[in-house]
XYZ file of C-alpha atoms in Angstrom:
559
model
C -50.148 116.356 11.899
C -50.627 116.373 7.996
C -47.870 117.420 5.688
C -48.210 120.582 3.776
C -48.483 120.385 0.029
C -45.428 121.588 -1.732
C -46.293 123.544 -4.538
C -43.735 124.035 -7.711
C -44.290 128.008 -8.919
C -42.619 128.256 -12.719
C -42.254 131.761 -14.403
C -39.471 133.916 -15.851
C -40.582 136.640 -14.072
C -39.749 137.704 -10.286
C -43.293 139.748 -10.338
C -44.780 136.550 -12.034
C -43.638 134.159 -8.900
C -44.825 137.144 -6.027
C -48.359 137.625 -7.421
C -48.837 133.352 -6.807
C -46.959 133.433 -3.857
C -49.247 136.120 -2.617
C -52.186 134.903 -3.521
C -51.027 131.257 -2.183
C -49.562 132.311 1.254
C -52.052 132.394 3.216
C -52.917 128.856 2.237
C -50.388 127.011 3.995
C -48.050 125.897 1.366
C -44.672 124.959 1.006
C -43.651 127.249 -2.082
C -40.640 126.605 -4.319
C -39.634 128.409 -7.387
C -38.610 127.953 -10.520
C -37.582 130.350 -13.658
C -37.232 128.500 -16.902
C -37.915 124.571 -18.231
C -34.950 123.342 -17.454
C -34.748 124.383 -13.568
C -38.416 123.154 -13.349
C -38.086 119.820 -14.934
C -34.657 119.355 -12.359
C -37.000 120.505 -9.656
C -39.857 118.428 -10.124
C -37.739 115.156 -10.113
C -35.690 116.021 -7.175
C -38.646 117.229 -4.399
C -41.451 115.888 -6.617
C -44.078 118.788 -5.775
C -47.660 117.827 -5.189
C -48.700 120.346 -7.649
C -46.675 122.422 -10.684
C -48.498 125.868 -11.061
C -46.654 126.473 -14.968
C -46.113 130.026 -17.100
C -46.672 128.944 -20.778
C -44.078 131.842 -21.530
C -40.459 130.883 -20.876
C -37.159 131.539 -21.892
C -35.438 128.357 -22.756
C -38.718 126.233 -23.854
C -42.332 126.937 -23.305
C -43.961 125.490 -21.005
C -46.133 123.178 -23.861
C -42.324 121.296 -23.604
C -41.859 121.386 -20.311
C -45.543 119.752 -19.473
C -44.622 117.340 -22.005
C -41.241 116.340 -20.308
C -43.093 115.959 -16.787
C -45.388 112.971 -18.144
C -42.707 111.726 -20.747
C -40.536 110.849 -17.515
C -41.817 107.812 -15.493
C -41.107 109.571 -12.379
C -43.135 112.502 -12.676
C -45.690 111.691 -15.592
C -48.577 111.886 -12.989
C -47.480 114.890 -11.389
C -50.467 117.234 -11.551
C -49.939 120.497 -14.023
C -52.171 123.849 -13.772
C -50.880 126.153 -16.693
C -51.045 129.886 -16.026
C -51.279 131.654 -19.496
C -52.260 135.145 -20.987
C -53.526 133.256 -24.242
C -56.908 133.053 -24.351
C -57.611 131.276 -27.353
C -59.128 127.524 -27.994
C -55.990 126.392 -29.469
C -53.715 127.152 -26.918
C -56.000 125.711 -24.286
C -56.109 122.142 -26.350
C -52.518 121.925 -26.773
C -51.869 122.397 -23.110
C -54.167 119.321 -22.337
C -52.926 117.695 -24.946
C -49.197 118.370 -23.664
C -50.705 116.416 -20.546
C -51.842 119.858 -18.464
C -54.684 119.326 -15.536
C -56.110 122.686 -15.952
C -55.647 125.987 -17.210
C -55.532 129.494 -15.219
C -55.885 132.666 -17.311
C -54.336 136.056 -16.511
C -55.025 138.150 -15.007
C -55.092 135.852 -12.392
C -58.186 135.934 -9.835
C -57.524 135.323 -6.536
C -60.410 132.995 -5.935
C -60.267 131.174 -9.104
C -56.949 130.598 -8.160
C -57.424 129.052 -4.564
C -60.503 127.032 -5.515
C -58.622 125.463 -8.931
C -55.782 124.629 -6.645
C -57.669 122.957 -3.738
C -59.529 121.134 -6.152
C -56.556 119.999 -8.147
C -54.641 118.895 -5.103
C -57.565 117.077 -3.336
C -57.556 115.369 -6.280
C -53.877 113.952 -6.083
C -54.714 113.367 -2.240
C -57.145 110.304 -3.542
C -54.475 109.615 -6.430
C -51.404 109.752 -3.951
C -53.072 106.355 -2.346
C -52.032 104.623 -5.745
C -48.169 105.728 -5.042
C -45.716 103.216 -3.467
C -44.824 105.518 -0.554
C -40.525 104.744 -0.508
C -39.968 105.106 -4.516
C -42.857 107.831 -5.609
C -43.538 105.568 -8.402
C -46.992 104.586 -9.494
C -47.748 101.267 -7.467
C -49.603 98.334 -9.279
C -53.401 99.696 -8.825
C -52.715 102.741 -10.551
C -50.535 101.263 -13.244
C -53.151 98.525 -13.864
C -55.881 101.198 -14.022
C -53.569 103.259 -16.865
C -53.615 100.570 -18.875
C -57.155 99.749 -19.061
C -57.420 103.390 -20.048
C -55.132 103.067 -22.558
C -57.247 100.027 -23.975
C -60.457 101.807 -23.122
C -59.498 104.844 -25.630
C -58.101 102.661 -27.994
C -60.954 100.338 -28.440
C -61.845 101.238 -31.476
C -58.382 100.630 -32.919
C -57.297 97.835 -34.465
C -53.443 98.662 -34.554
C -52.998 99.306 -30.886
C -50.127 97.382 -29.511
C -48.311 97.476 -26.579
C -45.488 95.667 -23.903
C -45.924 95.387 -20.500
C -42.217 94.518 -19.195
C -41.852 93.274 -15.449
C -38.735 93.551 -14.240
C -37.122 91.498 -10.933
C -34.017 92.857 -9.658
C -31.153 91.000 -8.200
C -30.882 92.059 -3.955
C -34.525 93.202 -4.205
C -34.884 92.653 -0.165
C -31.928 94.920 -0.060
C -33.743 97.480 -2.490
C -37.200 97.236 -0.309
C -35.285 97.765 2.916
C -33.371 100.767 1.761
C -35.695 102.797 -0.110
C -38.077 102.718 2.505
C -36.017 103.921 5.330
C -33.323 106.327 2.669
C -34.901 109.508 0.481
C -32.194 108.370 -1.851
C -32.865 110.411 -4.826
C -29.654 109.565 -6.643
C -30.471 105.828 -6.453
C -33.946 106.205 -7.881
C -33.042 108.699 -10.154
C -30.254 105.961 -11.387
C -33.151 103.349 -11.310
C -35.611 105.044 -13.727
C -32.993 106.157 -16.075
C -31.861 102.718 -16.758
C -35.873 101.501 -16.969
C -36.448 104.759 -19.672
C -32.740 104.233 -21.204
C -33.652 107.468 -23.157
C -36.603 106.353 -24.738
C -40.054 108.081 -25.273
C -42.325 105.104 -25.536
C -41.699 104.530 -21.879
C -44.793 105.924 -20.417
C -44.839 105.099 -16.634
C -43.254 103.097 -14.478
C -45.179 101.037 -11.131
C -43.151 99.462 -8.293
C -44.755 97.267 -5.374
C -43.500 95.715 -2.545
C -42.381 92.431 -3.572
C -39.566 94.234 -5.315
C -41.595 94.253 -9.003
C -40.814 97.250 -11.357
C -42.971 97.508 -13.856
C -42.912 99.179 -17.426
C -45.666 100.244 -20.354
C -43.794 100.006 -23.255
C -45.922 102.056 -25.798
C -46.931 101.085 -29.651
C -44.288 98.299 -28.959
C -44.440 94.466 -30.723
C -42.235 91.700 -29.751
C -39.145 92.863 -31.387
C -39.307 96.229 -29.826
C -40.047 94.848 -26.671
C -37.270 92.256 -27.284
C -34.595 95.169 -28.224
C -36.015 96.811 -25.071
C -35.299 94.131 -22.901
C -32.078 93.299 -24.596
C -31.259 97.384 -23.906
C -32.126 97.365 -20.125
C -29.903 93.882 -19.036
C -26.819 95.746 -20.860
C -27.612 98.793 -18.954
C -27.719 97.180 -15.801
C -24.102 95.763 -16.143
C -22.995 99.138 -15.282
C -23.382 99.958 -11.422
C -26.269 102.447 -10.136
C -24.699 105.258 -7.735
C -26.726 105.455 -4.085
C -25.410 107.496 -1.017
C -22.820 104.609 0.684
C -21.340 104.153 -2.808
C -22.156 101.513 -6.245
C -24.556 98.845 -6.061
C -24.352 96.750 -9.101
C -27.911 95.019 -9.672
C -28.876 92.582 -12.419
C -32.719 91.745 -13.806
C -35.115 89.013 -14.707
C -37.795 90.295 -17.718
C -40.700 89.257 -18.114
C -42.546 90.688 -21.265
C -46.457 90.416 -22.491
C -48.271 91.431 -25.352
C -51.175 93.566 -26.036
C -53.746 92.184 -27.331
C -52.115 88.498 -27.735
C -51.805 88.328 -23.861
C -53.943 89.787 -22.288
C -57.413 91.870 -22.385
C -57.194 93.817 -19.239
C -54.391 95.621 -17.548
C -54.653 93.248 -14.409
C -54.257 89.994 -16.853
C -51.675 91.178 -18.718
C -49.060 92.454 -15.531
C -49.767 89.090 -14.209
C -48.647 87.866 -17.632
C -45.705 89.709 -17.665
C -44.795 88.879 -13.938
C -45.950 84.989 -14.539
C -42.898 85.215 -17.784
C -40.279 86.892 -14.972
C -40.884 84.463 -12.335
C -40.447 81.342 -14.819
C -37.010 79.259 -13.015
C -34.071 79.699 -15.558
C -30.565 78.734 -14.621
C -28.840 81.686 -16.189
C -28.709 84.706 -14.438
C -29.957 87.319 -16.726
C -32.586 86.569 -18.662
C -35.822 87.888 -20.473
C -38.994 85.375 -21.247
C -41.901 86.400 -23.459
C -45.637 85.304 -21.838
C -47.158 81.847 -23.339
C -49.818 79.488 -22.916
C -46.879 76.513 -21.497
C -45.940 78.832 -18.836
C -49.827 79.455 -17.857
C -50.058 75.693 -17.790
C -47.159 75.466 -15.653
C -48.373 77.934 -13.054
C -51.553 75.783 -12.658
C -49.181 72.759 -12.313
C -47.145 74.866 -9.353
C -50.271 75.927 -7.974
C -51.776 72.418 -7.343
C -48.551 71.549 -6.175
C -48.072 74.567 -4.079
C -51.661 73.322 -2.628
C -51.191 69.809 -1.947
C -48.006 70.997 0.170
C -50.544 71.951 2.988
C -52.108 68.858 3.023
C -49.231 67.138 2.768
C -48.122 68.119 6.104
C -51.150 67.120 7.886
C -51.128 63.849 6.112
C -47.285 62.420 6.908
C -46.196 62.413 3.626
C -43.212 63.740 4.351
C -40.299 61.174 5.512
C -36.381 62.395 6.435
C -33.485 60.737 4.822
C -29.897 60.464 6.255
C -26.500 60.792 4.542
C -23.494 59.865 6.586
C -20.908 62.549 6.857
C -17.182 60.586 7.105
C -13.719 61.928 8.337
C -11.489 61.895 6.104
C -8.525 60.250 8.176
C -9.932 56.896 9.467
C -13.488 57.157 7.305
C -15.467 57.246 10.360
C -18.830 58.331 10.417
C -19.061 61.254 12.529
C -22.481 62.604 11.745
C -25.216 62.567 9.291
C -27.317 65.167 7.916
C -31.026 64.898 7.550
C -32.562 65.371 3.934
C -36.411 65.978 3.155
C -38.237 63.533 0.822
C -42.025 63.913 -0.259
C -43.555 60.406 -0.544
C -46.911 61.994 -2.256
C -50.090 60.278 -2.657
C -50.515 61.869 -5.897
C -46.833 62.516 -7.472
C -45.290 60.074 -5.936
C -41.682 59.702 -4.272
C -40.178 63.206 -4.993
C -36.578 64.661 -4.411
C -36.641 68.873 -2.771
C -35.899 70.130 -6.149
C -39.140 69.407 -6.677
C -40.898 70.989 -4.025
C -38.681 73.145 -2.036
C -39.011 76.441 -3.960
C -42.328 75.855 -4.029
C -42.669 75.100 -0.223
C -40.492 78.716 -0.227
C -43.473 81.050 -2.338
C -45.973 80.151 -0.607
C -44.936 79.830 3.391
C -44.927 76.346 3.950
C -41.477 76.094 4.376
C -41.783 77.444 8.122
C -43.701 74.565 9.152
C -42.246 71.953 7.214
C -38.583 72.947 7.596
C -40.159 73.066 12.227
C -40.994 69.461 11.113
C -37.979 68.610 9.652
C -35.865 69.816 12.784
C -38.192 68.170 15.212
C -38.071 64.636 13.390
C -34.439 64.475 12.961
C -33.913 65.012 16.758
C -36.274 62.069 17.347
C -34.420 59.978 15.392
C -31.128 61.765 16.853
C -32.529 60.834 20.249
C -33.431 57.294 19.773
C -29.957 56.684 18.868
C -28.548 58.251 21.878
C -30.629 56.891 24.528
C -32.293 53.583 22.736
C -29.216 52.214 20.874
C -26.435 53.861 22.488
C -24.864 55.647 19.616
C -22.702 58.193 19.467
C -23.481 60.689 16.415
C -24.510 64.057 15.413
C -27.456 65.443 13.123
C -27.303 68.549 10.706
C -30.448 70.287 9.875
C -30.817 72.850 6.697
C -32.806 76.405 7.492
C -33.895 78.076 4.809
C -33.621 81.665 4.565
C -37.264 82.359 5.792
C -37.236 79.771 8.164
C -34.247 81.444 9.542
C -35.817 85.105 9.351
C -38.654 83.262 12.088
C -38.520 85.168 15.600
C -39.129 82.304 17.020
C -36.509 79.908 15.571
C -34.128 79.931 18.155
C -36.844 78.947 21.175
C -38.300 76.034 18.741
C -34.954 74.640 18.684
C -33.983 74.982 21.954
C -37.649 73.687 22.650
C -37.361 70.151 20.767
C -33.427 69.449 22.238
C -35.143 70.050 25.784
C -38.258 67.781 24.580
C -35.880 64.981 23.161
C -32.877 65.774 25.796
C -29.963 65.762 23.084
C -26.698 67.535 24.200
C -26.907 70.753 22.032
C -23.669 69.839 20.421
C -25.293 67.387 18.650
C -26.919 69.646 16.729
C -25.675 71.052 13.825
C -27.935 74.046 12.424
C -27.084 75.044 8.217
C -27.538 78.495 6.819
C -27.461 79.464 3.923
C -25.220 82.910 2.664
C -28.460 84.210 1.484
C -30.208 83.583 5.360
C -27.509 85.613 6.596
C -27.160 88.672 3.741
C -30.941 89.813 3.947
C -30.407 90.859 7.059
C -26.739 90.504 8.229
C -27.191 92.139 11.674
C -30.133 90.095 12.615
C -28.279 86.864 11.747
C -25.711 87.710 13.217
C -27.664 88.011 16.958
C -29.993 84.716 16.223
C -26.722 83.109 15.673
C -24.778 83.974 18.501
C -27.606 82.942 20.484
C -28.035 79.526 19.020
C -23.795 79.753 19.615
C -24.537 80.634 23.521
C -27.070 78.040 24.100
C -24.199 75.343 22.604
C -25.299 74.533 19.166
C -22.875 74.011 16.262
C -23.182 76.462 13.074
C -22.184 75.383 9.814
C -22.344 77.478 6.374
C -24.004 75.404 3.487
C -22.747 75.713 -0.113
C -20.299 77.892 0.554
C -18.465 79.767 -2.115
C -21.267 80.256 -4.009
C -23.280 83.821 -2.305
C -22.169 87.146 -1.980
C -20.749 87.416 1.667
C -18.181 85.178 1.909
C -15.417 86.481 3.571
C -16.953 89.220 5.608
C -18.842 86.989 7.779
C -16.399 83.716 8.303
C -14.628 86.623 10.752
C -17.698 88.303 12.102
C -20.520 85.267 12.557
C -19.672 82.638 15.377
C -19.602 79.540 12.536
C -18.140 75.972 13.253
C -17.583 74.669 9.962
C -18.207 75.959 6.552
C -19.157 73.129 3.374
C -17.737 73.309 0.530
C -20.179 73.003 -2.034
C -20.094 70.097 -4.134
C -19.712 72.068 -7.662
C -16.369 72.818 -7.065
C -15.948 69.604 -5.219
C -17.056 67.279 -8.272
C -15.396 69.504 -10.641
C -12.130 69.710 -8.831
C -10.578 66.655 -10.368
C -10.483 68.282 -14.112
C -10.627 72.060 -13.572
C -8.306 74.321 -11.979
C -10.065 76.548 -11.348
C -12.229 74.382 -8.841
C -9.620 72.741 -7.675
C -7.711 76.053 -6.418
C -11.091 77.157 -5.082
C -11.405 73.982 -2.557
C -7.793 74.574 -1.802
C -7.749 77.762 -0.652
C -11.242 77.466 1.234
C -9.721 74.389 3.163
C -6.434 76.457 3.844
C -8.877 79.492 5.063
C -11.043 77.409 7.234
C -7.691 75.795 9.048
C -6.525 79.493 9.231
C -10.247 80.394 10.988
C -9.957 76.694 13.417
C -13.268 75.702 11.090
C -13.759 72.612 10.222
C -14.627 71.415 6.396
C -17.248 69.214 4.944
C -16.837 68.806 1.363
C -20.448 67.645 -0.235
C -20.924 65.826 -3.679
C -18.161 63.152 -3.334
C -18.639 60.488 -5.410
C -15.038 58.707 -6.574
C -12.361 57.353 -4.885
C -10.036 60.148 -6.446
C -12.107 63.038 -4.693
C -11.589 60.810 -1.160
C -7.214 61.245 -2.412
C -7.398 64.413 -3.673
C -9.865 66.124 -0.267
C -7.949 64.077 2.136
C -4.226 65.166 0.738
C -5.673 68.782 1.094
C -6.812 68.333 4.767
C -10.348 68.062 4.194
C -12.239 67.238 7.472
C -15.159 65.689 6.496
C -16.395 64.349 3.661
C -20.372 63.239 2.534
C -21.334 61.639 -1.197
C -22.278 59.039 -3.210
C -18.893 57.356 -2.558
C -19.844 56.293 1.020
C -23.469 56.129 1.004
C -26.552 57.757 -0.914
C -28.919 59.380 1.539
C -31.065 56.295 3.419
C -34.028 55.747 5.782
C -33.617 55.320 9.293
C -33.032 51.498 9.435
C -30.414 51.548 6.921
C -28.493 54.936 8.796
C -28.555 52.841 12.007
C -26.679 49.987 10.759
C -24.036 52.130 8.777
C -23.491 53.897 12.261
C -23.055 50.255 13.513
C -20.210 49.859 10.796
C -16.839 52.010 11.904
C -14.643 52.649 10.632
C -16.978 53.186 7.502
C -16.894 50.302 4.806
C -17.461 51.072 1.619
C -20.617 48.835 0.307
């Protein structure tokens, strides 16, 4: 069953609002009211009418203003406007279109005229409702896109016209998706835009998409408006935004193009714009202008994006082991299995490289499947071929771990290889387990039931920490080997591995501290009751023929 179409009714008058009502009721409309600007303008944010019918005559501002103030605000600027008016003259008319108004009904008012304008108007905004992102409201990317080649298209004969498209990435944008499309959450989205609009007028509309993208036209803006702009919005967003469970404090990524330097339709230039956001920086906040370096570096990602799927298929790929070492008699107790692209074309390349990449564009599922099948293999030819005693860890990325079918592939390749499941050691990542926390938190108990070992990779360093070493069924957290390397001359490091060791002991977890790579961290990690420890100190990650005959060497002997 279709919705009805909410209709916003805006005069001063009581016998003003009856005559439309009565002349609308019979229609099948939901009918709300309205009796000055300001009341409108609060309505038509907060249950964003499919139609304003608006008096011209009003008591606090005219209705010229309030028009205005519907397409100045991101939100509502394509909310469609009929004004009703007893002013019959060409002026009036032209300066209701030009204050943005669909179409004009005079009084008095006839009934039929009426009806027909607003079924016409409002099968209109059926069609244009298609180019809304359905959680937020907001205009999604077809419809922004198509506003901006009208925007060039009237401007073409102008030779001043400049403007900024801004794309913005927010921090937790999985979160963001997730929650606006199952929450109405008016507050948050009304938090949202004001940041994006920050009180500014050349803000003219505002797109959102799926893959978490805001979007902004910046009007008659250059690169040091946009810049200011920019500069504006990452300061705004160190203040949290208000949603119904409480704050949520988000930062942003910009992106920024240029019309006409960047771009000659709307489609080039967002993709500008979004190409600038998506650039890898190490800080957190940042904002990147479009140039013709990044475009060649997209083509360089792309190729290499590309020659990912045929790398698969040709056995490029080769696993690497680095032994993991107690830290009492130097033992190796286990080893964890690293990814290395031998390419055809690059050459011998590190996951830096290619990981991320492997991440964008899906390949990761298959080649992190490959990477957990291979280093059981090798696992297995150990156990039953040479009669050694050891354990493998395998990383899962945070998509990999998101696959339904995970947990059976797993399960799958121990059965295929028969390995003891304790042998097994599966890492996740903070990030795996915060875009969906409850999900995790059932694959992992399962992969817990069925007798695999869970460990936490690069711990200290996401968002979650402490909630889930109590609520997630983990074996050993690793302490990430930035505060590990930097322990020896910083405090503040150093008081951070202390106290995660002295939590994990308090938990019955075990410790692996990464990135050790002088004989002082082996003092320092073992004095603190480290566990295990894995660096450049004992070994740097080797082949399988090398890994075998280090397992041959215990206790562990320094080369």
């Amino acid at each position: 069953m279709d919705r009805k179409n909410s209709i916003l009714i805006v005069d001063d008058s009581i016998s003003g609002q009856k005559v439309l009502n009565a002349l609308l009721e019979r229609e099948d409309y939901y009918i709300e009211f309205a009796s000055n600007g300001k009341e409108a303008l609060k309505k038509a944010f907060e249950i964003k009418p499919d139609l304003v019918l608006l008096d011209v005559i009003l008591p606090d501002m005219d209705g010229f203003e309030v028009c205005k103030r519907i397409r100045n605000n991101p939100y509502t600027s394509l909310m469609p406007v009929i004004m009703v008016t007893a002013l019959e003259d060409r002026a009036s008319k032209l300066k209701g279109f030009q204050s943005g108004a669909d179409e004009f009904l005079c009084k008095p008012l006839d009934a039929l005229e009426v009806k027909a304008r607003v079924r016409t108007v409002l099968k209109l905004d059926r069609f244009r409702r298609l180019l809304y992102d359905q959680s937020t409201g907001l205009p999604n990317d077809m419809l922004f896109i198509d506003y901006i080649d009208n925007i060039m298209i009237r401007q073409d004969q102008s030779k001043t016209c400049q403007f900024a498209i801004v794309a913005v990435k927010l921090s937790n944008s999985m979160f963001l998706n997730n929650y606006l499309s199952k929450i109405n959450d008016r507050q948050m989205l009304k938090g949202l835009v004001e940041k994006f609009q920050n009180g500014r007028e050349d803000v003219k509309i505002i797109s959102y998409n799926k893959e978490g993208n805001f979007t902004i036209l910046l009007h008659s803006a250059g690169p040091e408006q946009a810049a200011r702009f920019a500069d504006d919005l990452v300061k705004a967003f160190a203040n949290p935004i208000e949603y119904l469970n409480g704050e949520l404090l988000l930062s942003c990524k910009i992106g920024i193009s240029l019309y006409p330097q960047n771009g000659s339709t709307g489609n080039e230039l967002v993709n500008n714009a979004r190409l600038a956001n998506e650039e890898k920086n190490k800080e957190k906040f940042y904002i990147r202008f479009y140039d013709e370096q990044l475009e060649r570096n997209y083509k360089n990602h792309v190729e290499i994006a590309t020659n990912l799927f045929k790398a698969i298929d040709n056995r490029e790929f080769v696993l690497h082991f680095q032994p993991q070492v107690r830290a009492d008699n130097h033992k190796i107790v286990g080893m964890e299995a690293l990814i290395r692209w031998n390419s055809r074309d690059y050459g011998f390349m590190f996951p830096d490289f290619f990981i991320h990449r492997a991440e964008e564009n899906g390949t990761i599922i298959n080649l992190g499947n490959w990477v957990i099948k291979d280093s059981m293999r090798y696992l297995a030819e150990l156990t039953h071929n040479k009669k050694i005693s050891t354990s493998v860890s395998v990383n899962v990325s945070a998509l990999q771990f998101n696959d339904p079918s995970l947990e059976a592939r797993i399960s799958n390749f121990a059965c295929l290889y028969d390995l003891a499941p304790e042998t097994i050691k599966i890492e996740i990542t903070e990030s795996a387990i915060i875009a969906n926390p409850d999900e995790a938190q059932k694959k992992m108990y399962a992969l817990k039931e069925k007798g695999f070992k869970l460990s936490i990779d690069d711990f200290g360093t996401g968002q979650a920490t402490l909630a889930y070493l109590k609520d997630y069924p983990i074996d050993e957290i690793k302490i990430d080997k930035v505060f590990v390397q930097n322990c020896l001359t910083q405090k503040v490091d150093y008081e951070i591995v202390k106290h995660i060791i002295e939590l994990a002991k308090t938990l019955n977890l075990k410790t692996v501290a990464e990135g050790v790579e002088e004989e002082k961290h082996v003092e320092l990690l073992a004095n603190l009751g480290c566990d295990i420890m894995q660096g450049y100190y004992f070994s740097k990650p080797v082949g399988e023929n090398e890994m075998s005959n280090l397992l041959l060497t215990q206790p562990f002997e320094k080369q």
